[in-house]
Structures are given as C-alpha cells and as structure tokens.
C-alpha cells in the first residue's frame, strides 16, 4: 500500500513527460461507464418520455373535431409530470470532478476511481503511456459533461449570468440549450466504451493530429503505436554494441 500511495498509477511523478498505467486507465474508463449508463436511463425516463398522464377514470368529452390524420379529438383530464434533476446533477458534477482530477498529478490522488483502478490492476505488468494525450481526452469529456449540466439546469445558470451581467441575456422560463445536447450522453457512453473495451482513445487520436499539425509540441507516442519496451531494448542493444566496438578498438 505504501507503493500505491507513493506512485499511484504514475511511473515517476518527477519525469518531464509523465507516464501513467494504461491498464488502470482502461479499467477506470470501465468504472466511469456507469455514469453515462445512469444518465441514459434518466434521459429515457424523462426527456424522451411522455410528460402527460391522463386520468383513465376521469371524464372524457368528444370535441367533434379531427386532427390532420382524421383522428377524433377528446377533452380529458391530465397532469404534467415535473422532473427533479437534483440527483442527475450531482452525478454529473461527480463525473466532472473525476475528469478534472485525473488530469493532474496532485489531484489524481483525490479520485476514488483512480485509486480503485490502480489497486485492481496492481498484479498486471504496467504498460506506460503519456499523460498529456489522456489529459486532452479528459478535457473533452469535461466539456461534454458541462454541456449536459447546463442542459439539465438552464434556469440556474441563466439566473447566474443575468445576475452577474445585470441584464437578461438568457431566458429563465425556457431551455435555451440546443435540443441535441442529450445526444452527448450517448457520445460519452460510446467513447468510454471504446476506451474500456478496446483501449481506443479518440481524444488521444485528436491530440496526435493536432500535434502533427504543430498546434501541440509533443506527439501522442501511444497513438503512433510506439512499443516502449521494444524501444528501450533497441537503445540498450545499441549501447552494448557501442561498448563492444570500443572494447575491440582497445
């Protein structure tokens, strides 16, 4: 346990280019997959579900009017369901915390999923990969979660913005977020599933592309399929060959 709390999932925290354990990252993605699964359940039972419930034993009167597809319109008693998004909001805040905490060395020690994933993969030989591409991927995840937070709490954010600005910049009586925002939950699910199942990281691929374009200084080595064990062996072999050549010259 002393080793666990000293290194966590890092190879060496003092390195210029920090490396983390690939196996722990994949397992953490599998653990965090529970968050989008829960949010998908919330969407299917709230946003994508019917909000009106008709009293089956209540009075029903025919209006003698028809819809465009020639269906009879009735007057009924019904009530509209009001959904409470308090629990989903806290779940999203926790997901945002997990995304942000894993991006830095010190805050990673505050993440329960990092500790759990590292502990569960302690007996598997580590496979090291750079932290920076993962940090970029988790930043994308944090932006997606933030968008979902605004979608489920548009009035709270609107009141905050209007209060700070002193003007009514955002409406407080309607959802001003785009209608496609709930689809981001499915995007999060897909990205986490790919990471957990196949170890395929879209954010890392984007990081590699941006590095190749010169926007980032360092490339995503893992995305370029560099085998660090093989690379280390090649360097060691070159060193031994150089020593043999020097010995022969003497």
PDB file of N, CA and C in Angstrom, residues 50-53 78-83:
ATOM      1  N   UNK A  50     -42.957  10.537 -22.219  1.00  0.00           N
ATOM      2  CA  UNK A  50     -44.143  11.388 -22.219  1.00  0.00           C
ATOM      3  C   UNK A  50     -44.281  12.088 -20.868  1.00  0.00           C
ATOM      4  N   UNK A  51     -44.551  13.383 -20.902  1.00  0.00           N
ATOM      5  CA  UNK A  51     -44.691  14.146 -19.661  1.00  0.00           C
ATOM      6  C   UNK A  51     -46.142  14.307 -19.231  1.00  0.00           C
ATOM      7  N   UNK A  52     -47.082  13.834 -20.043  1.00  0.00           N
ATOM      8  CA  UNK A  52     -48.501  13.963 -19.724  1.00  0.00           C
ATOM      9  C   UNK A  52     -49.079  12.600 -19.361  1.00  0.00           C
ATOM     10  N   UNK A  53     -49.866  12.581 -18.299  1.00  0.00           N
ATOM     11  CA  UNK A  53     -50.547  11.361 -17.865  1.00  0.00           C
ATOM     12  C   UNK A  53     -52.045  11.643 -17.774  1.00  0.00           C
ATOM     13  N   UNK A  78     -55.823  15.571 -17.398  1.00  0.00           N
ATOM     14  CA  UNK A  78     -54.464  15.033 -17.386  1.00  0.00           C
ATOM     15  C   UNK A  78     -53.575  15.937 -16.544  1.00  0.00           C
ATOM     16  N   UNK A  79     -52.459  15.398 -16.149  1.00  0.00           N
ATOM     17  CA  UNK A  79     -51.487  16.192 -15.399  1.00  0.00           C
ATOM     18  C   UNK A  79     -50.109  16.018 -16.032  1.00  0.00           C
ATOM     19  N   UNK A  80     -49.299  17.041 -15.880  1.00  0.00           N
ATOM     20  CA  UNK A  80     -47.957  17.034 -16.447  1.00  0.00           C
ATOM     21  C   UNK A  80     -46.947  16.717 -15.355  1.00  0.00           C
ATOM     22  N   UNK A  81     -46.061  15.778 -15.653  1.00  0.00           N
ATOM     23  CA  UNK A  81     -45.064  15.348 -14.678  1.00  0.00           C
ATOM     24  C   UNK A  81     -43.910  16.345 -14.631  1.00  0.00           C
ATOM     25  N   UNK A  82     -43.567  16.757 -13.438  1.00  0.00           N
ATOM     26  CA  UNK A  82     -42.408  17.637 -13.235  1.00  0.00           C
ATOM     27  C   UNK A  82     -41.240  16.790 -12.740  1.00  0.00           C
ATOM     28  N   UNK A  83     -40.124  16.858 -13.430  1.00  0.00           N
ATOM     29  CA  UNK A  83     -38.976  16.023 -13.099  1.00  0.00           C
ATOM     30  C   UNK A  83     -37.982  16.797 -12.239  1.00  0.00           C
TER      31      UNK A  83
END
